[in-house]
Amino acid sequence: MQAQKTLNAIPANNNNLPRNIDKGKTDWRYVNYKDWCSGFWPGVLWYLYEGTQDEKWKIAADKFTQELKPLAEHSGFDHDLGFMVFNSFGNGYRLIKDPAYKQVILKSADSLATLFNPKVGTILSWPGMVKKMNWPHNTIIDNMINLELLFWASNNGGSRRLYDIAVKHAETTMHNHFRPDYTSYHVVVYDTVTGKKLKGITHQGYADNSMWARGQSWAIYGFTMCYRETRKAEFLNFAQKVADVYLNRLPTDLIPYWDFDDPAIPNAVKDASAACVTASALLELSTFIKNKPKARIYRQKAEAMLQTLSTSAYQSRGVNDAFLLHSTGHHPAGTEIDASIIYADYYYLEALVRLEKMK
Ligand code: GLY
């Protein structure tokens, strides 16, 4: 229903990938394939196809996925290449095995790998911030998600080096990106010459030492995925540590405030997108845990999050054409605050499809 309304409203030009609907507005703000959020709308359509097997979603998903094809020819301009290509072409290839999709994924994985700095042991997340912010080698926690592109490529005809880069990035992040209580910094800045960590700071969170909700969600999701891909016990243990601190500090409706340490809580805005990422991650994490009571808790929490997100408090319904309300993109910059954002819809749907398969 919501996705059909979005499809009907999409303009016939090449700036037509829905990204967000600001609070109080009713229309999507659209972006083109170069935006970091470009892969989420095709991804939503692929999940709708997977969930319903209705060909109309496949046709739409393919149409919007094709729009991102120029990314195959782009150099490694940003770690976001992973979000852009894997959510669109990655989901598409998983479902329809189009060989042309596979070529885009493999080329993009090689581009992403050019950002890896072996001295540091991580991917440079934001090349654009090197000069602008004087962050010589910067890695953000969000980058964990994009390792999936490297794992996939390595397992599907790409180089073994892609796997090694992904593992090294995850290990280095595990050692440098977290405080003793397992809460994540948003950004870690490294010295390019020595490879040493210079500082842990924030960009999108409340403060350098605060727990930015979506950052912690990326960590839960990322380390769970790294365990799936490597079966290394340290990633599974770490995924539980970063999940537990998040779960222990949630408000009663299980949808986090945008930053767990905003002093304005309980009057701060929420971030439904973090809840969607976490719900999807916890469902997967619950399948890996041998300790049955703990696995049950992760699954119950994920289901309870999805239940809250499915109530009128969070559903967009007649308000606008997105699935969900109340996500927060970049609070310090004053953008996408208490808004509908396409990546919330993407991970919400991913979680629902995962849950359906687990039943
Ligand atoms: N990866 C950007 C964000 O989570 O806002």
GROMACS .gro file of C-alpha atoms and ligand atoms in nm:
model
  364
    1MET     CA    1   0.000   0.000   0.000
    2GLN     CA    2   0.264   0.258   0.110
    3ALA     CA    3   0.514   0.135  -0.150
    4GLN     CA    4   0.248   0.142  -0.422
    5LYS     CA    5   0.164   0.502  -0.329
    6THR     CA    6   0.535   0.585  -0.349
    7LEU     CA    7   0.566   0.416  -0.689
    8ASN     CA    8   0.269   0.617  -0.816
    9ALA     CA    9   0.419   0.944  -0.693
   10ILE     CA   10   0.775   0.896  -0.821
   11PRO     CA   11   0.867   1.154  -1.089
   12ALA     CA   12   0.978   1.047  -1.436
   13ASN     CA   13   1.333   1.183  -1.421
   14ASN     CA   14   1.664   1.053  -1.292
   15ASN     CA   15   1.633   1.216  -0.951
   16ASN     CA   16   1.374   0.967  -0.841
   17LEU     CA   17   1.504   0.756  -0.555
   18PRO     CA   18   1.304   0.826  -0.236
   19ARG     CA   19   1.525   0.926   0.058
   20ASN     CA   20   1.321   1.102   0.327
   21ILE     CA   21   1.001   1.284   0.412
   22ASP     CA   22   1.064   1.558   0.661
   23LYS     CA   23   0.838   1.600   0.961
   24GLY     CA   24   0.525   1.789   0.862
   25LYS     CA   25   0.579   1.723   0.488
   26THR     CA   26   0.395   1.470   0.275
   27ASP     CA   27   0.624   1.424  -0.026
   28TRP     CA   28   0.943   1.224  -0.054
   29ARG     CA   29   1.266   1.408  -0.112
   30TYR     CA   30   1.431   1.227  -0.402
   31VAL     CA   31   1.798   1.169  -0.476
   32ASN     CA   32   1.991   1.016  -0.765
   33TYR     CA   33   2.217   0.711  -0.776
   34LYS     CA   34   2.514   0.900  -0.628
   35ASP     CA   35   2.348   0.954  -0.291
   36TRP     CA   36   2.447   0.716  -0.010
   37CYS     CA   37   2.078   0.619   0.031
   38SER     CA   38   2.026   0.526  -0.336
   39GLY     CA   39   2.023   0.150  -0.278
   40PHE     CA   40   1.754   0.142  -0.010
   41TRP     CA   41   1.450   0.201  -0.236
   42PRO     CA   42   1.548  -0.075  -0.482
   43GLY     CA   43   1.617  -0.288  -0.172
   44VAL     CA   44   1.267  -0.220  -0.035
   45LEU     CA   45   1.125  -0.333  -0.368
   46TRP     CA   46   1.336  -0.651  -0.368
   47TYR     CA   47   1.214  -0.738  -0.019
   48LEU     CA   48   0.855  -0.676  -0.129
   49TYR     CA   49   0.915  -0.915  -0.417
   50GLU     CA   50   1.070  -1.170  -0.183
   51GLY     CA   51   0.785  -1.140   0.065
   52THR     CA   52   0.499  -1.152  -0.186
   53GLN     CA   53   0.643  -1.319  -0.500
   54ASP     CA   54   0.438  -1.063  -0.694
   55GLU     CA   55   0.610  -0.993  -1.029
   56LYS     CA   56   0.513  -0.627  -1.021
   57TRP     CA   57   0.766  -0.567  -0.740
   58LYS     CA   58   1.035  -0.753  -0.932
   59ILE     CA   59   0.981  -0.534  -1.237
   60ALA     CA   60   0.996  -0.217  -1.027
   61ALA     CA   61   1.297  -0.341  -0.829
   62ASP     CA   62   1.488  -0.417  -1.147
   63LYS     CA   63   1.402  -0.077  -1.297
   64PHE     CA   64   1.537   0.116  -0.998
   65THR     CA   65   1.835  -0.116  -0.952
   66GLN     CA   66   1.940  -0.050  -1.313
   67GLU     CA   67   1.959   0.321  -1.231
   68LEU     CA   68   2.253   0.251  -1.002
   69LYS     CA   69   2.454   0.075  -1.275
   70PRO     CA   70   2.699   0.367  -1.324
   71LEU     CA   71   2.832   0.289  -0.975
   72ALA     CA   72   3.018  -0.005  -1.129
   73GLU     CA   73   3.243   0.244  -1.307
   74HIS     CA   74   3.302   0.468  -1.004
   75SER     CA   75   3.626   0.458  -0.813
   76GLY     CA   76   3.624   0.395  -0.438
   77PHE     CA   77   3.484   0.736  -0.351
   78ASP     CA   78   3.327   0.640  -0.017
   79HIS     CA   79   3.255   0.335   0.200
   80ASP     CA   80   2.883   0.390   0.124
   81LEU     CA   81   2.936   0.204  -0.202
   82GLY     CA   82   2.848  -0.103   0.003
   83PHE     CA   83   2.507   0.027   0.112
   84MET     CA   84   2.435   0.148  -0.240
   85VAL     CA   85   2.531  -0.162  -0.434
   86PHE     CA   86   2.462  -0.446  -0.195
   87ASN     CA   87   2.107  -0.344  -0.100
   88SER     CA   88   2.012  -0.304  -0.466
   89PHE     CA   89   2.219  -0.539  -0.683
   90GLY     CA   90   2.302  -0.767  -0.390
   91ASN     CA   91   1.941  -0.838  -0.300
   92GLY     CA   92   1.852  -0.852  -0.668
   93TYR     CA   93   2.120  -1.112  -0.745
   94ARG     CA   94   2.019  -1.319  -0.445
   95LEU     CA   95   1.664  -1.335  -0.580
   96ILE     CA   96   1.693  -1.346  -0.960
   97LYS     CA   97   2.060  -1.436  -1.031
   98ASP     CA   98   2.101  -1.183  -1.314
   99PRO     CA   99   2.470  -1.219  -1.418
  100ALA     CA  100   2.490  -0.848  -1.504
  101TYR     CA  101   2.408  -0.766  -1.140
  102LYS     CA  102   2.693  -0.987  -1.029
  103GLN     CA  103   2.942  -0.793  -1.239
  104VAL     CA  104   2.836  -0.465  -1.077
  105ILE     CA  105   2.877  -0.617  -0.729
  106LEU     CA  106   3.220  -0.760  -0.805
  107LYS     CA  107   3.347  -0.435  -0.957
  108SER     CA  108   3.216  -0.230  -0.665
  109ALA     CA  109   3.379  -0.462  -0.413
  110ASP     CA  110   3.715  -0.404  -0.584
  111SER     CA  111   3.651  -0.028  -0.573
  112LEU     CA  112   3.563  -0.039  -0.203
  113ALA     CA  113   3.879  -0.238  -0.132
  114THR     CA  114   4.096   0.044  -0.273
  115LEU     CA  115   4.005   0.242   0.040
  116PHE     CA  116   4.171  -0.015   0.267
  117ASN     CA  117   4.483   0.108   0.444
  118PRO     CA  118   4.694  -0.195   0.548
  119LYS     CA  119   4.896   0.013   0.794
  120VAL     CA  120   4.581   0.099   0.989
  121GLY     CA  121   4.387  -0.217   0.913
  122THR     CA  122   4.061  -0.049   0.816
  123ILE     CA  123   3.885   0.104   0.519
  124LEU     CA  124   3.893   0.482   0.487
  125SER     CA  125   3.522   0.554   0.528
  126TRP     CA  126   3.503   0.917   0.424
  127PRO     CA  127   3.776   1.027   0.180
  128GLY     CA  128   3.591   1.361   0.162
  129MET     CA  129   3.661   1.427   0.531
  130VAL     CA  130   4.038   1.378   0.514
  131LYS     CA  131   4.107   1.742   0.425
  132LYS     CA  132   3.775   1.896   0.527
  133MET     CA  133   3.796   1.779   0.890
  134ASN     CA  134   4.169   1.701   0.900
  135TRP     CA  135   4.092   1.334   0.971
  136PRO     CA  136   4.385   1.168   0.790
  137HIS     CA  137   4.239   0.818   0.800
  138ASN     CA  138   3.886   0.801   0.935
  139THR     CA  139   3.669   0.497   0.994
  140ILE     CA  140   3.307   0.513   1.101
  141ILE     CA  141   3.113   0.240   1.272
  142ASP     CA  142   2.859   0.239   0.984
  143ASN     CA  143   3.138   0.098   0.766
  144MET     CA  144   3.089  -0.243   0.933
  145ILE     CA  145   2.779  -0.299   0.720
  146ASN     CA  146   2.972  -0.257   0.397
  147LEU     CA  147   3.202  -0.547   0.474
  148GLU     CA  148   2.918  -0.772   0.355
  149LEU     CA  149   2.988  -0.661  -0.002
  150LEU     CA  150   3.350  -0.774   0.036
  151PHE     CA  151   3.261  -1.109   0.193
  152TRP     CA  152   3.007  -1.176  -0.079
  153ALA     CA  153   3.243  -1.085  -0.362
  154SER     CA  154   3.519  -1.299  -0.218
  155ASN     CA  155   3.282  -1.598  -0.204
  156ASN     CA  156   3.148  -1.539  -0.554
  157GLY     CA  157   3.446  -1.517  -0.783
  158GLY     CA  158   3.628  -1.217  -0.635
  159SER     CA  159   3.971  -1.219  -0.472
  160ARG     CA  160   4.045  -1.388  -0.138
  161ARG     CA  161   4.203  -1.054  -0.043
  162LEU     CA  162   3.852  -0.903  -0.011
  163TYR     CA  163   3.772  -1.152   0.264
  164ASP     CA  164   4.100  -1.075   0.441
  165ILE     CA  165   4.032  -0.701   0.425
  166ALA     CA  166   3.685  -0.746   0.570
  167VAL     CA  167   3.815  -0.959   0.859
  168LYS     CA  168   4.101  -0.719   0.932
  169HIS     CA  169   3.865  -0.420   0.927
  170ALA     CA  170   3.629  -0.590   1.172
  171GLU     CA  171   3.913  -0.693   1.405
  172THR     CA  172   4.068  -0.344   1.406
  173THR     CA  173   3.728  -0.187   1.465
  174MET     CA  174   3.660  -0.427   1.751
  175HIS     CA  175   3.983  -0.317   1.921
  176ASN     CA  176   3.967   0.057   1.861
  177HIS     CA  177   3.609   0.166   1.814
  178PHE     CA  178   3.461   0.086   2.155
  179ARG     CA  179   3.476   0.219   2.506
  180PRO     CA  180   3.523  -0.025   2.798
  181ASP     CA  181   3.142  -0.051   2.832
  182TYR     CA  182   3.112  -0.163   2.465
  183THR     CA  183   2.944   0.155   2.345
  184SER     CA  184   3.071   0.273   2.009
  185TYR     CA  185   3.242   0.590   1.894
  186HIS     CA  186   3.097   0.711   1.569
  187VAL     CA  187   3.432   0.800   1.412
  188VAL     CA  188   3.784   0.684   1.488
  189VAL     CA  189   4.067   0.888   1.339
  190TYR     CA  190   4.396   0.711   1.268
  191ASP     CA  191   4.747   0.826   1.183
  192THR     CA  192   4.820   0.714   0.827
  193VAL     CA  193   5.194   0.684   0.893
  194THR     CA  194   5.200   0.490   1.219
  195GLY     CA  195   4.858   0.332   1.175
  196LYS     CA  196   4.781   0.421   1.537
  197LYS     CA  197   4.446   0.544   1.668
  198LEU     CA  198   4.452   0.920   1.727
  199LYS     CA  199   4.105   0.975   1.871
  200GLY     CA  200   3.748   0.850   1.898
  201ILE     CA  201   3.489   1.119   1.825
  202THR     CA  202   3.139   1.176   1.698
  203HIS     CA  203   2.993   1.329   1.385
  204GLN     CA  204   2.625   1.242   1.400
  205GLY     CA  205   2.590   1.174   1.772
  206TYR     CA  206   2.532   1.398   2.071
  207ALA     CA  207   2.893   1.398   2.199
  208ASP     CA  208   3.225   1.219   2.147
  209ASN     CA  209   3.153   0.993   2.442
  210SER     CA  210   2.783   0.936   2.386
  211MET     CA  211   2.610   0.629   2.244
  212TRP     CA  212   2.465   0.742   1.912
  213ALA     CA  213   2.174   0.502   1.861
  214ARG     CA  214   2.216   0.415   1.496
  215GLY     CA  215   2.590   0.378   1.534
  216GLN     CA  216   2.538   0.115   1.801
  217SER     CA  217   2.282  -0.055   1.575
  218TRP     CA  218   2.533  -0.069   1.291
  219ALA     CA  219   2.774  -0.237   1.534
  220ILE     CA  220   2.518  -0.500   1.641
  221TYR     CA  221   2.429  -0.572   1.280
  222GLY     CA  222   2.787  -0.561   1.154
  223PHE     CA  223   2.943  -0.801   1.404
  224THR     CA  224   2.651  -1.042   1.369
  225MET     CA  225   2.702  -1.042   0.993
  226CYS     CA  226   3.079  -1.089   1.037
  227TYR     CA  227   3.011  -1.397   1.248
  228ARG     CA  228   2.777  -1.533   0.978
  229GLU     CA  229   3.049  -1.485   0.716
  230THR     CA  230   3.351  -1.607   0.916
  231ARG     CA  231   3.221  -1.824   1.203
  232LYS     CA  232   3.486  -1.659   1.423
  233ALA     CA  233   3.369  -1.684   1.785
  234GLU     CA  234   3.514  -1.344   1.879
  235PHE     CA  235   3.270  -1.172   1.646
  236LEU     CA  236   2.975  -1.361   1.793
  237ASN     CA  237   3.082  -1.272   2.147
  238PHE     CA  238   3.134  -0.913   2.051
  239ALA     CA  239   2.796  -0.886   1.878
  240GLN     CA  240   2.636  -0.991   2.208
  241LYS     CA  241   2.835  -0.736   2.410
  242VAL     CA  242   2.737  -0.446   2.184
  243ALA     CA  243   2.376  -0.569   2.173
  244ASP     CA  244   2.347  -0.607   2.550
  245VAL     CA  245   2.455  -0.253   2.636
  246TYR     CA  246   2.203  -0.121   2.382
  247LEU     CA  247   1.920  -0.340   2.512
  248ASN     CA  248   1.994  -0.259   2.876
  249ARG     CA  249   1.957   0.112   2.814
  250LEU     CA  250   1.645   0.119   2.594
  251PRO     CA  251   1.329   0.304   2.696
  252THR     CA  252   1.026   0.085   2.770
  253ASP     CA  253   0.884   0.092   2.415
  254LEU     CA  254   1.222  -0.043   2.289
  255ILE     CA  255   1.264   0.236   2.032
  256PRO     CA  256   1.577   0.435   2.123
  257TYR     CA  257   1.612   0.806   2.152
  258TRP     CA  258   1.839   0.927   1.870
  259ASP     CA  259   2.131   0.929   2.114
  260PHE     CA  260   2.121   0.740   2.444
  261ASP     CA  261   2.302   1.023   2.621
  262ASP     CA  262   2.108   1.327   2.502
  263PRO     CA  263   2.035   1.516   2.825
  264ALA     CA  264   1.697   1.618   2.679
  265ILE     CA  265   1.568   1.258   2.729
  266PRO     CA  266   1.273   1.190   2.776
  267ASN     CA  267   1.196   1.493   2.559
  268ALA     CA  268   1.448   1.402   2.289
  269VAL     CA  269   1.341   1.266   1.948
  270LYS     CA  270   1.350   0.896   1.873
  271ASP     CA  271   1.529   0.707   1.597
  272ALA     CA  272   1.303   0.436   1.458
  273SER     CA  273   1.567   0.352   1.197
  274ALA     CA  274   1.805   0.233   1.472
  275ALA     CA  275   1.528   0.010   1.605
  276CYS     CA  276   1.475  -0.141   1.258
  277VAL     CA  277   1.846  -0.213   1.208
  278THR     CA  278   1.867  -0.365   1.555
  279ALA     CA  279   1.552  -0.575   1.519
  280SER     CA  280   1.681  -0.725   1.197
  281ALA     CA  281   2.024  -0.790   1.351
  282LEU     CA  282   1.884  -0.947   1.669
  283LEU     CA  283   1.671  -1.189   1.470
  284GLU     CA  284   1.982  -1.313   1.295
  285LEU     CA  285   2.191  -1.308   1.614
  286SER     CA  286   1.929  -1.521   1.791
  287THR     CA  287   1.986  -1.799   1.537
  288PHE     CA  288   2.357  -1.819   1.621
  289ILE     CA  289   2.338  -1.834   2.001
  290LYS     CA  290   2.371  -2.179   2.156
  291ASN     CA  291   2.250  -2.058   2.496
  292LYS     CA  292   1.876  -2.106   2.438
  293PRO     CA  293   1.740  -1.862   2.700
  294LYS     CA  294   1.967  -1.587   2.564
  295ALA     CA  295   1.872  -1.663   2.204
  296ARG     CA  296   1.507  -1.644   2.309
  297ILE     CA  297   1.558  -1.303   2.469
  298TYR     CA  298   1.714  -1.160   2.150
  299ARG     CA  299   1.431  -1.294   1.941
  300GLN     CA  300   1.162  -1.174   2.182
  301LYS     CA  301   1.317  -0.828   2.196
  302ALA     CA  302   1.333  -0.812   1.816
  303GLU     CA  303   0.970  -0.918   1.785
  304ALA     CA  304   0.865  -0.666   2.049
  305MET     CA  305   1.050  -0.389   1.862
  306LEU     CA  306   0.871  -0.485   1.542
  307GLN     CA  307   0.539  -0.488   1.726
  308THR     CA  308   0.595  -0.135   1.855
  309LEU     CA  309   0.705  -0.019   1.511
  310SER     CA  310   0.385  -0.167   1.370
  311THR     CA  311   0.158   0.041   1.594
  312SER     CA  312  -0.005   0.367   1.495
  313ALA     CA  313   0.256   0.553   1.702
  314TYR     CA  314   0.523   0.465   1.444
  315GLN     CA  315   0.337   0.374   1.124
  316SER     CA  316   0.304   0.650   0.862
  317ARG     CA  317  -0.024   0.520   0.717
  318GLY     CA  318  -0.225   0.829   0.610
  319VAL     CA  319   0.043   1.078   0.720
  320ASN     CA  320   0.275   1.014   0.424
  321ASP     CA  321   0.380   0.736   0.183
  322ALA     CA  322   0.669   0.591   0.387
  323PHE     CA  323   0.619   0.288   0.614
  324LEU     CA  324   0.751   0.453   0.930
  325LEU     CA  325   0.768   0.783   1.115
  326HIS     CA  326   1.015   0.908   1.380
  327SER     CA  327   1.363   0.842   1.246
  328THR     CA  328   1.653   1.078   1.293
  329GLY     CA  329   1.927   1.117   1.032
  330HIS     CA  330   2.179   1.384   1.129
  331HIS     CA  331   2.070   1.561   1.447
  332PRO     CA  332   2.378   1.784   1.493
  333ALA     CA  333   2.338   1.911   1.135
  334GLY     CA  334   1.966   1.966   1.193
  335THR     CA  335   1.864   1.738   0.905
  336GLU     CA  336   1.611   1.453   0.890
  337ILE     CA  337   1.498   1.497   1.248
  338ASP     CA  338   1.191   1.298   1.354
  339ALA     CA  339   1.140   1.215   0.987
  340SER     CA  340   1.048   0.925   0.764
  341ILE     CA  341   1.372   0.788   0.619
  342ILE     CA  342   1.408   0.520   0.355
  343TYR     CA  343   1.664   0.310   0.546
  344ALA     CA  344   1.419   0.268   0.835
  345ASP     CA  345   1.168   0.122   0.589
  346TYR     CA  346   1.438  -0.099   0.435
  347TYR     CA  347   1.551  -0.260   0.760
  348TYR     CA  348   1.193  -0.284   0.891
  349LEU     CA  349   1.097  -0.485   0.585
  350GLU     CA  350   1.417  -0.691   0.602
  351ALA     CA  351   1.334  -0.778   0.964
  352LEU     CA  352   0.976  -0.874   0.876
  353VAL     CA  353   1.094  -1.096   0.591
  354ARG     CA  354   1.354  -1.257   0.821
  355LEU     CA  355   1.094  -1.318   1.090
  356GLU     CA  356   0.856  -1.475   0.840
  357LYS     CA  357   1.129  -1.714   0.725
  358MET     CA  358   1.212  -1.807   1.087
  359LYS     CA  359   0.854  -1.899   1.169
  360GLY     N1  360   2.548   0.579   0.744
  360GLY     C1  361   2.497   0.706   0.774
  360GLY     C2  362   2.398   0.706   0.882
  360GLY     O1  363   2.374   0.606   0.948
  360GLY     O2  364   2.341   0.811   0.903
   0.00000   0.00000   0.00000
